[in-house]
Amino acid sequence: MGLWGPNIVEDRVRVVIAEDSVLLREGLTRLLTDRGHEVVAGVGDGEALIKTITELDAQGELPNVVVADVRMPPTHTDEGVRAAVQLRKAHPGLGVLVLSQYVEERYATELLAGSSRGVGYLLKDRVAEVREFVDAVVRVAEGGTALDPEVVAQLLGRSRKQDVLAGLTPREREVLGLMAEGRTNSAIARQLVVSDGAVEKHVSNIFLKLGLSPSEGDHRRVLAVLTYLNS
């Protein structure tokens, strides 16, 4: 077993889905299984999610990633995200991707406040974009980050108010937003219609201005986006 859960062969991941809507849960299962992934369990509340992961871990079958709704029974407030946070503490190698109807900054902050690897926060509307959703599941399973563009926009908006990112140019802010969505430098270059070298220069400037040293390695990509959490 690797640092970020069981080894993934050819991007095939093992998933547990926590969603109280049976229709949506079955839909997510179909989306993933149709693309060669394995949904090992589906549950309808946070307590069942924690129990299922605990049992799978005891059997040596911890999944690669959990996909969970933020709001689940019994109160339909924050049961899903609280379960996700608890699971990340108990199983650091477990990827967690939460789904929300709206951008709920408090929940996003709570989820992202710990280790920033293997974590995602998407709006449910993003599920309709099948390829993007499945790519996000795989990216989080492999220890990457997947943040919805709307989540990024809101969090960076708060950062601007607090002047955390005041030193960045408009283009650097744009690059930072795309980094937060989990895009590679090449993907950012295609999106902005610039060269890979130009993107690399912007990314280096972002790290420099935010005081993120090279010793932090690739982790800096996420830290750059989450710097505001420490403000």
Backbone as numpy.savetxt, mean C-alpha at the origin, in Angstrom:
# Nx Ny Nz CAx CAy CAz Cx Cy Cz
11.29 -19.19 3.61 10.44 -17.99 3.61 11.32 -16.75 3.61
11.04 -15.80 2.71 11.83 -14.59 2.61 11.41 -13.55 3.62
12.09 -12.41 3.57 11.83 -11.33 4.51 10.39 -10.85 4.42
9.84 -10.85 3.22 8.49 -10.33 3.04 7.49 -11.45 2.78
7.55 -12.52 3.54 6.59 -13.59 3.44 7.08 -14.69 2.53
6.19 -15.68 2.22 6.56 -16.80 1.38 7.06 -16.33 0.03
7.93 -17.11 -0.56 8.47 -16.74 -1.86 7.37 -16.70 -2.91
7.45 -15.73 -3.81 6.47 -15.57 -4.87 7.08 -16.06 -6.17
6.41 -16.99 -6.82 6.90 -17.54 -8.07 6.11 -16.94 -9.22
6.82 -16.26 -10.13 6.20 -15.65 -11.30 5.05 -14.74 -10.90
5.26 -13.93 -9.86 4.28 -12.95 -9.41 2.99 -13.56 -8.89
2.94 -14.87 -8.68 1.74 -15.50 -8.13 1.74 -15.27 -6.62
0.65 -14.72 -6.12 0.60 -14.42 -4.70 -0.57 -15.12 -4.03
-0.41 -15.32 -2.71 -1.46 -15.93 -1.90 -2.11 -14.81 -1.09
-3.43 -14.74 -1.18 -4.17 -13.59 -0.65 -5.27 -14.03 0.32
-5.47 -13.24 1.38 -6.64 -13.36 2.23 -7.44 -12.08 2.07
-8.73 -12.20 1.81 -9.60 -11.05 1.60 -10.53 -10.87 2.80
-10.57 -9.65 3.33 -11.47 -9.31 4.43 -12.42 -8.21 3.96
-13.66 -8.58 3.70 -14.66 -7.65 3.17 -16.04 -8.16 3.57
-16.84 -7.32 4.23 -18.13 -7.80 4.72 -19.18 -7.92 3.62
-18.99 -7.23 2.50 -19.90 -7.38 1.37 -19.55 -8.68 0.62
-20.45 -9.64 0.69 -20.18 -10.93 0.03 -19.99 -10.74 -1.47
-20.78 -9.85 -2.05 -20.68 -9.62 -3.50 -19.31 -9.08 -3.87
-18.82 -8.08 -3.13 -17.51 -7.51 -3.43 -16.41 -8.51 -3.13
-16.56 -9.25 -2.04 -15.54 -10.24 -1.69 -15.40 -11.29 -2.79
-16.53 -11.75 -3.30 -16.49 -12.73 -4.38 -15.93 -12.11 -5.65
-16.25 -10.83 -5.88 -15.72 -10.17 -7.06 -14.21 -10.03 -7.01
-13.68 -9.65 -5.85 -12.23 -9.52 -5.69 -11.56 -10.89 -5.87
-12.21 -11.91 -5.32 -11.66 -13.26 -5.46 -11.57 -13.65 -6.92
-12.61 -13.36 -7.67 -12.63 -13.70 -9.09 -11.56 -12.94 -9.86
-11.42 -11.64 -9.57 -10.41 -10.83 -10.25 -9.02 -11.42 -10.07
-8.72 -11.83 -8.85 -7.38 -12.32 -8.53 -7.14 -13.73 -9.05
-8.12 -14.61 -8.86 -7.93 -15.99 -9.30 -7.89 -16.10 -10.82
-8.64 -15.24 -11.50 -8.62 -15.25 -12.97 -7.24 -14.88 -13.51
-6.44 -14.21 -12.67 -5.10 -13.80 -13.09 -4.01 -14.66 -12.46
-4.41 -15.83 -11.98 -3.44 -16.83 -11.53 -3.04 -16.75 -10.08
-3.67 -15.87 -9.31 -3.33 -15.75 -7.89 -4.24 -16.66 -7.07
-3.86 -16.92 -5.83 -4.60 -17.83 -4.98 -5.21 -17.08 -3.79
-6.53 -17.12 -3.70 -7.22 -16.54 -2.55 -7.44 -17.68 -1.56
-6.66 -17.68 -0.48 -6.69 -18.81 0.45 -7.81 -18.72 1.47
-8.39 -17.52 1.65 -9.50 -17.36 2.59 -10.20 -16.04 2.34
-11.48 -16.01 2.69 -12.26 -14.79 2.62 -13.09 -14.67 3.88
-13.03 -13.53 4.54 -13.73 -13.34 5.81 -14.51 -12.03 5.78
-15.42 -11.86 6.76 -16.29 -10.71 6.73 -16.12 -9.70 7.85
-15.14 -9.92 8.74 -14.92 -8.93 9.81 -13.48 -9.01 10.31
-13.08 -7.98 11.07 -11.70 -7.88 11.53 -11.28 -9.01 12.45
-12.18 -9.43 13.34 -11.85 -10.51 14.28 -11.57 -11.80 13.54
-12.41 -12.09 12.53 -12.20 -13.30 11.73 -10.91 -13.22 10.94
-10.55 -12.01 10.50 -9.31 -11.83 9.76 -8.10 -12.18 10.63
-8.07 -11.63 11.83 -6.95 -11.91 12.73 -6.88 -13.39 13.07
-8.02 -14.00 13.33 -8.06 -15.43 13.65 -7.54 -16.26 12.48
-7.97 -15.91 11.28 -7.55 -16.67 10.09 -6.05 -16.57 9.86
-5.51 -15.36 9.97 -4.07 -15.18 9.76 -3.27 -15.92 10.83
-3.75 -15.87 12.06 -3.07 -16.58 13.16 -3.04 -18.08 12.89
-4.16 -18.62 12.42 -4.23 -20.05 12.13 -3.34 -20.43 10.95
-3.35 -19.61 9.91 -2.50 -19.90 8.75 -1.03 -19.83 9.12
-0.67 -18.86 9.94 0.72 -18.74 10.38 1.15 -19.95 11.19
0.26 -20.44 12.06 0.57 -21.63 12.86 0.79 -22.85 11.99
0.15 -22.87 10.82 0.31 -23.98 9.88 1.48 -23.78 8.92
2.18 -22.65 9.09 3.29 -22.34 8.20 2.83 -21.92 6.82
1.61 -21.38 6.73 1.03 -21.00 5.44 0.60 -19.54 5.41
1.39 -18.68 6.02 1.08 -17.25 6.03 0.97 -16.75 4.59
-0.12 -16.04 4.26 -0.26 -15.53 2.89 0.75 -14.41 2.62
0.83 -14.01 1.36 1.71 -12.90 1.00 1.10 -11.56 1.33
-0.23 -11.48 1.23 -0.88 -10.18 1.40 -2.33 -10.34 1.86
-2.77 -9.37 2.64 -4.17 -9.27 3.07 -4.78 -8.07 2.36
-5.96 -8.25 1.80 -6.73 -7.15 1.23 -7.93 -6.95 2.14
-8.01 -5.79 2.80 -9.05 -5.59 3.81 -9.77 -4.26 3.65
-11.08 -4.29 3.88 -11.87 -3.07 3.91 -11.56 -2.33 5.20
-11.50 -0.99 5.14 -11.25 -0.19 6.33 -12.38 -0.37 7.34
-13.63 -0.33 6.86 -14.80 -0.39 7.74 -15.46 -1.76 7.63
-15.57 -2.45 8.78 -16.20 -3.77 8.81 -17.01 -3.92 10.09
-17.84 -4.97 10.18 -18.65 -5.20 11.38 -17.75 -5.37 12.61
-18.29 -5.10 13.83 -19.72 -4.83 14.06 -20.12 -3.36 13.95
-19.19 -2.42 14.10 -19.58 -1.00 14.12 -19.42 -0.31 12.77
-18.73 -0.96 11.84 -18.50 -0.38 10.51 -17.79 0.97 10.60
-16.83 1.07 11.51 -16.03 2.29 11.62 -14.59 2.00 11.21
-13.80 1.46 12.14 -12.38 1.25 11.83 -11.88 -0.16 12.11
-12.82 -1.13 12.19 -12.39 -2.50 12.52 -11.36 -3.06 11.54
-11.55 -2.77 10.26 -10.64 -3.31 9.26 -9.24 -2.77 9.37
-9.12 -1.45 9.50 -7.78 -0.86 9.58 -7.11 -1.20 10.91
-7.89 -1.31 11.99 -7.29 -1.70 13.27 -6.74 -3.12 13.20
-7.48 -4.00 12.53 -7.00 -5.36 12.35 -5.73 -5.37 11.49
-5.71 -4.51 10.46 -4.54 -4.42 9.58 -3.31 -3.96 10.35
-3.48 -2.94 11.18 -2.36 -2.43 11.98 -1.86 -3.50 12.94
-2.79 -4.20 13.57 -2.41 -5.27 14.50 -1.65 -6.38 13.79
-2.10 -6.74 12.60 -1.43 -7.80 11.84 -0.04 -7.38 11.40
0.14 -6.12 11.03 1.46 -5.65 10.61 2.45 -5.71 11.77
1.96 -5.46 12.98 2.84 -5.54 14.15 3.20 -6.98 14.45
2.24 -7.88 14.32 2.46 -9.29 14.65 3.21 -10.03 13.54
3.01 -9.60 12.29 3.61 -10.29 11.14 4.23 -9.25 10.20
5.42 -8.75 10.52 6.06 -7.70 9.71 6.23 -8.06 8.24
6.28 -9.34 7.93 6.47 -9.75 6.55 5.19 -9.88 5.76
4.05 -9.60 6.38 2.76 -9.72 5.72 2.37 -8.41 5.06
2.14 -8.45 3.75 1.69 -7.27 3.05 0.24 -6.97 3.40
-0.11 -5.70 3.52 -1.47 -5.30 3.86 -1.93 -4.20 2.91
-3.02 -4.46 2.19 -3.61 -3.49 1.28 -5.03 -3.21 1.76
-5.31 -1.99 2.20 -6.65 -1.67 2.67 -7.42 -0.90 1.61
-8.73 -1.13 1.60 -9.62 -0.47 0.65 -10.59 0.42 1.42
-10.87 1.58 0.87 -11.76 2.52 1.54 -12.66 3.20 0.52
-13.87 3.54 0.93 -14.80 4.22 0.05 -14.36 5.65 -0.22
-13.77 6.26 0.82 -13.31 7.65 0.73 -11.90 7.76 1.29
-11.25 8.87 1.02 -9.94 9.13 1.62 -10.16 9.48 3.09
-9.70 8.62 3.98 -9.83 8.85 5.41 -8.42 9.00 5.97
-8.01 10.25 6.10 -6.62 10.57 6.41 -6.14 9.92 7.70
-7.02 9.91 8.72 -6.60 9.34 10.01 -6.24 7.88 9.87
-7.03 7.14 9.09 -6.77 5.72 8.93 -5.52 5.48 8.08
-5.36 6.30 7.04 -4.17 6.16 6.20 -2.92 6.43 7.03
-2.97 7.46 7.85 -1.83 7.81 8.70 -1.51 6.70 9.68
-2.57 6.13 10.28 -2.37 5.06 11.26 -1.70 3.85 10.61
-2.15 3.51 9.43 -1.61 2.35 8.74 -0.16 2.57 8.32
0.15 3.79 7.86 1.46 4.08 7.31 2.48 4.52 8.35
2.03 4.70 9.59 2.91 5.26 10.61 4.02 4.30 11.03
3.82 3.01 10.87 4.86 2.04 11.23 5.78 1.80 10.05
6.16 0.55 9.85 6.99 0.19 8.71 6.23 0.52 7.43
6.91 1.13 6.49 6.24 1.58 5.28 6.41 0.62 4.11
6.96 -0.55 4.36 7.08 -1.55 3.30 5.91 -2.51 3.34
5.51 -2.98 2.16 4.43 -3.94 2.10 3.11 -3.38 2.57
2.78 -2.14 2.16 1.55 -1.51 2.61 0.89 -0.78 1.46
-0.45 -0.78 1.45 -1.17 -0.06 0.41 -2.48 0.47 0.93
-2.95 1.56 0.32 -4.23 2.17 0.68 -4.86 2.64 -0.62
-5.93 1.98 -1.03 -6.60 2.31 -2.29 -8.07 2.63 -2.05
-8.62 3.50 -2.87 -10.05 3.73 -2.87 -10.72 2.59 -3.63
-11.93 2.24 -3.20 -12.63 1.11 -3.81 -12.89 1.32 -5.29
-13.02 2.57 -5.71 -13.23 2.84 -7.13 -12.08 2.30 -7.97
-10.88 2.21 -7.35 -9.70 1.75 -8.07 -9.81 0.29 -8.46
-10.67 -0.46 -7.74 -10.84 -1.88 -8.04 -11.37 -2.07 -9.45
-12.16 -1.10 -9.92 -12.72 -1.18 -11.27 -11.64 -1.15 -12.33
-10.49 -0.56 -12.01 -9.35 -0.55 -12.92 -8.55 -1.82 -12.63
-9.00 -2.91 -13.21 -8.55 -4.24 -12.81 -7.04 -4.39 -12.83
-6.42 -3.97 -13.91 -4.97 -4.16 -14.02 -4.24 -3.41 -12.91
-4.65 -2.17 -12.65 -3.99 -1.38 -11.61 -4.19 -2.01 -10.25
-5.40 -2.52 -9.99 -5.68 -3.14 -8.70 -4.83 -4.38 -8.50
-4.81 -5.26 -9.49 -4.04 -6.50 -9.36 -2.55 -6.19 -9.24
-2.07 -5.22 -10.01 -0.66 -4.82 -9.90 -0.35 -4.32 -8.49
-1.30 -3.59 -7.89 -1.11 -3.07 -6.54 -1.03 -4.21 -5.54
-1.88 -5.21 -5.69 -1.86 -6.37 -4.79 -0.50 -7.06 -4.85
-0.01 -7.28 -6.07 1.28 -7.95 -6.24 2.41 -7.10 -5.68
2.37 -5.79 -5.94 3.43 -4.89 -5.46 3.51 -4.90 -3.93
2.36 -4.83 -3.27 2.33 -4.86 -1.81 2.80 -6.22 -1.29
2.40 -7.29 -1.96 2.82 -8.63 -1.56 4.33 -8.78 -1.62
4.97 -8.06 -2.54 6.42 -8.15 -2.72 7.18 -7.15 -1.86
6.45 -6.46 -0.95 7.11 -5.52 -0.05 7.11 -4.09 -0.52
6.40 -3.81 -1.62 6.33 -2.46 -2.13 5.19 -1.66 -1.52
4.94 -0.50 -2.11 3.91 0.40 -1.61 2.93 0.72 -2.73
1.65 0.83 -2.37 0.63 1.20 -3.35 -0.35 2.17 -2.69
-0.21 3.45 -3.02 -1.10 4.47 -2.47 -1.94 5.06 -3.59
-3.24 5.16 -3.34 -4.15 5.73 -4.33 -3.75 7.18 -4.61
-3.82 7.62 -5.87 -3.48 9.00 -6.19 -4.27 10.02 -5.37
-5.54 9.72 -5.06 -6.34 10.64 -4.25 -5.83 10.71 -2.82
-5.36 9.56 -2.30 -4.78 9.54 -0.96 -3.51 10.38 -0.95
-2.68 10.18 -1.97 -1.43 10.95 -2.07 -1.73 12.44 -2.14
-2.70 12.81 -2.97 -3.03 14.23 -3.14 -3.45 14.85 -1.82
-4.25 14.13 -1.04 -4.72 14.69 0.23 -3.59 14.78 1.25
-2.77 13.72 1.31 -1.68 13.73 2.28 -0.63 14.78 1.93
-0.34 14.91 0.65 0.61 15.94 0.25 0.03 17.33 0.44
-1.30 17.43 0.31 -1.95 18.71 0.57 -1.75 19.13 2.00
-1.87 18.18 2.92 -1.63 18.50 4.32 -0.17 18.85 4.53
0.71 18.16 3.82 2.13 18.45 3.95 2.44 19.88 3.53
1.77 20.34 2.46 2.02 21.71 2.00 1.62 22.72 3.07
0.48 22.44 3.75 0.03 23.35 4.79 1.05 23.43 5.92
1.72 22.32 6.18 2.67 22.29 7.28 4.09 22.64 6.82
4.22 22.99 5.53 5.51 23.40 4.97 6.58 22.33 5.09
6.16 21.07 5.25 7.14 19.98 5.32 7.90 19.87 4.00
7.20 20.08 2.91 7.81 19.91 1.58 8.01 21.25 0.88
8.11 22.31 1.67 8.17 23.66 1.10 9.35 23.85 0.15
10.42 23.09 0.35 11.61 23.29 -0.47 11.55 22.63 -1.83
10.52 21.85 -2.10 10.44 21.13 -3.38 9.83 22.02 -4.46
10.31 21.83 -5.68 9.73 22.54 -6.82 8.42 21.86 -7.21
7.58 22.53 -8.01 6.33 21.91 -8.46 6.57 20.58 -9.18
7.62 20.50 -9.99 7.91 19.24 -10.69 8.33 18.16 -9.71
9.12 18.53 -8.70 9.55 17.56 -7.71 8.36 17.04 -6.91
7.38 17.92 -6.63 6.17 17.47 -5.94 5.40 16.49 -6.82
5.38 16.76 -8.12 4.69 15.88 -9.05 5.36 14.51 -9.08
6.68 14.51 -9.13 7.43 13.25 -9.12 7.19 12.51 -7.81
7.17 13.24 -6.70 6.96 12.63 -5.40 5.58 11.98 -5.33
4.58 12.63 -5.88 3.24 12.05 -5.90 3.20 10.74 -6.67
3.88 10.69 -7.80 3.92 9.46 -8.60 4.74 8.38 -7.91
5.79 8.77 -7.20 6.56 7.80 -6.40 5.66 7.15 -5.36
4.81 7.97 -4.73 3.94 7.48 -3.67 2.93 6.47 -4.19
2.58 6.58 -5.47 1.66 5.62 -6.06 2.35 4.28 -6.32
3.67 4.24 -6.10 4.41 3.00 -6.27 5.05 2.87 -7.64
5.09 3.95 -8.40 5.65 3.88 -9.75 7.17 3.91 -9.74
7.76 3.20 -10.67 9.21 3.19 -10.83 9.64 4.46 -11.54
10.95 4.73 -11.56 11.45 5.90 -12.26 11.07 5.87 -13.74
11.16 4.69 -14.35 10.82 4.57 -15.77 9.35 4.88 -16.01
8.49 4.39 -15.12 7.06 4.66 -15.27 6.76 6.14 -15.08
7.47 6.78 -14.16 7.30 8.21 -13.94 7.74 8.98 -15.18
8.85 8.56 -15.77 9.35 9.22 -16.97 8.33 9.14 -18.11
7.71 7.97 -18.26 6.69 7.82 -19.31 5.49 8.71 -19.02
5.07 8.77 -17.76 3.91 9.58 -17.39 4.16 11.06 -17.65
5.36 11.54 -17.33 5.68 12.96 -17.46 6.29 13.31 -18.82
6.54 12.28 -19.63 7.14 12.45 -20.95 8.49 13.16 -20.83
9.34 12.61 -19.98 10.70 13.10 -19.82 11.63 11.90 -19.83
12.93 12.15 -19.79 13.88 11.06 -19.80 14.02 10.42 -18.42
14.51 9.17 -18.40 14.77 8.50 -17.13 15.78 9.30 -16.31
16.77 9.87 -17.00 17.79 10.64 -16.30 17.21 11.85 -15.59
16.23 12.51 -16.25 15.60 13.67 -15.64 14.87 13.28 -14.36
14.19 12.13 -14.40 13.47 11.66 -13.22 14.46 11.32 -12.11
15.55 10.65 -12.46 16.56 10.30 -11.45 17.10 11.56 -10.76
17.27 12.63 -11.55 17.76 13.88 -10.97 16.74 14.47 -10.01
15.47 14.44 -10.40 14.42 14.96 -9.53 14.35 14.15 -8.23
14.43 12.82 -8.35 14.35 11.96 -7.17 15.52 12.23 -6.23
16.71 12.39 -6.80 17.89 12.69 -5.98 17.72 14.01 -5.24
17.16 15.01 -5.95 16.92 16.32 -5.33 15.91 16.21 -4.19
14.90 15.39 -4.39 13.88 15.19 -3.36 14.51 14.60 -2.11
15.31 13.55 -2.30 15.98 12.92 -1.15 16.86 13.93 -0.43
17.61 14.71 -1.20 18.53 15.69 -0.62 17.77 16.74 0.19
16.71 17.28 -0.40 15.96 18.34 0.27 15.21 17.85 1.51
14.86 16.57 1.52 14.15 16.01 2.67 15.09 15.40 3.70
16.39 15.49 3.42 17.38 15.00 4.37 17.42 13.50 4.50
17.12 12.78 3.40 17.13 11.32 3.43 18.46 10.83 2.87
19.25 10.21 3.72 20.61 9.81 3.34 20.62 8.55 2.50
21.67 8.37 1.68 21.80 7.16 0.85 21.80 5.87 1.67
22.19 5.94 2.92 22.26 4.72 3.75 20.90 4.08 3.94
19.82 4.86 3.70 18.49 4.30 3.87 18.00 3.57 2.63
18.82 3.55 1.57 18.54 2.75 0.39 17.19 3.03 -0.25
16.58 1.98 -0.87 15.32 2.13 -1.57 14.20 2.58 -0.64
14.39 2.35 0.65 13.38 2.74 1.62 13.11 4.24 1.55
14.05 5.00 1.02 13.89 6.45 0.93 12.70 6.84 0.06
12.35 6.02 -0.89 11.23 6.36 -1.78 9.94 6.50 -0.98
9.76 5.62 -0.03 8.56 5.69 0.80 8.72 6.74 1.88
9.90 6.80 2.48 10.14 7.80 3.53 9.93 9.22 2.99
10.27 9.43 1.73 10.10 10.75 1.14 8.63 11.17 1.17
7.74 10.21 0.89 6.32 10.50 0.88 5.75 10.64 2.29
6.33 9.88 3.21 5.76 9.81 4.57 6.45 10.75 5.56
7.35 11.60 5.07 8.05 12.51 5.97 7.06 13.35 6.78
5.97 13.73 6.16 4.98 14.57 6.84 4.44 13.91 8.12
4.52 12.58 8.21 3.96 11.89 9.38 4.69 12.27 10.66
5.95 12.68 10.52 6.73 13.04 11.70 6.66 14.52 12.04
5.84 15.25 11.28 5.77 16.70 11.51 4.81 17.03 12.65
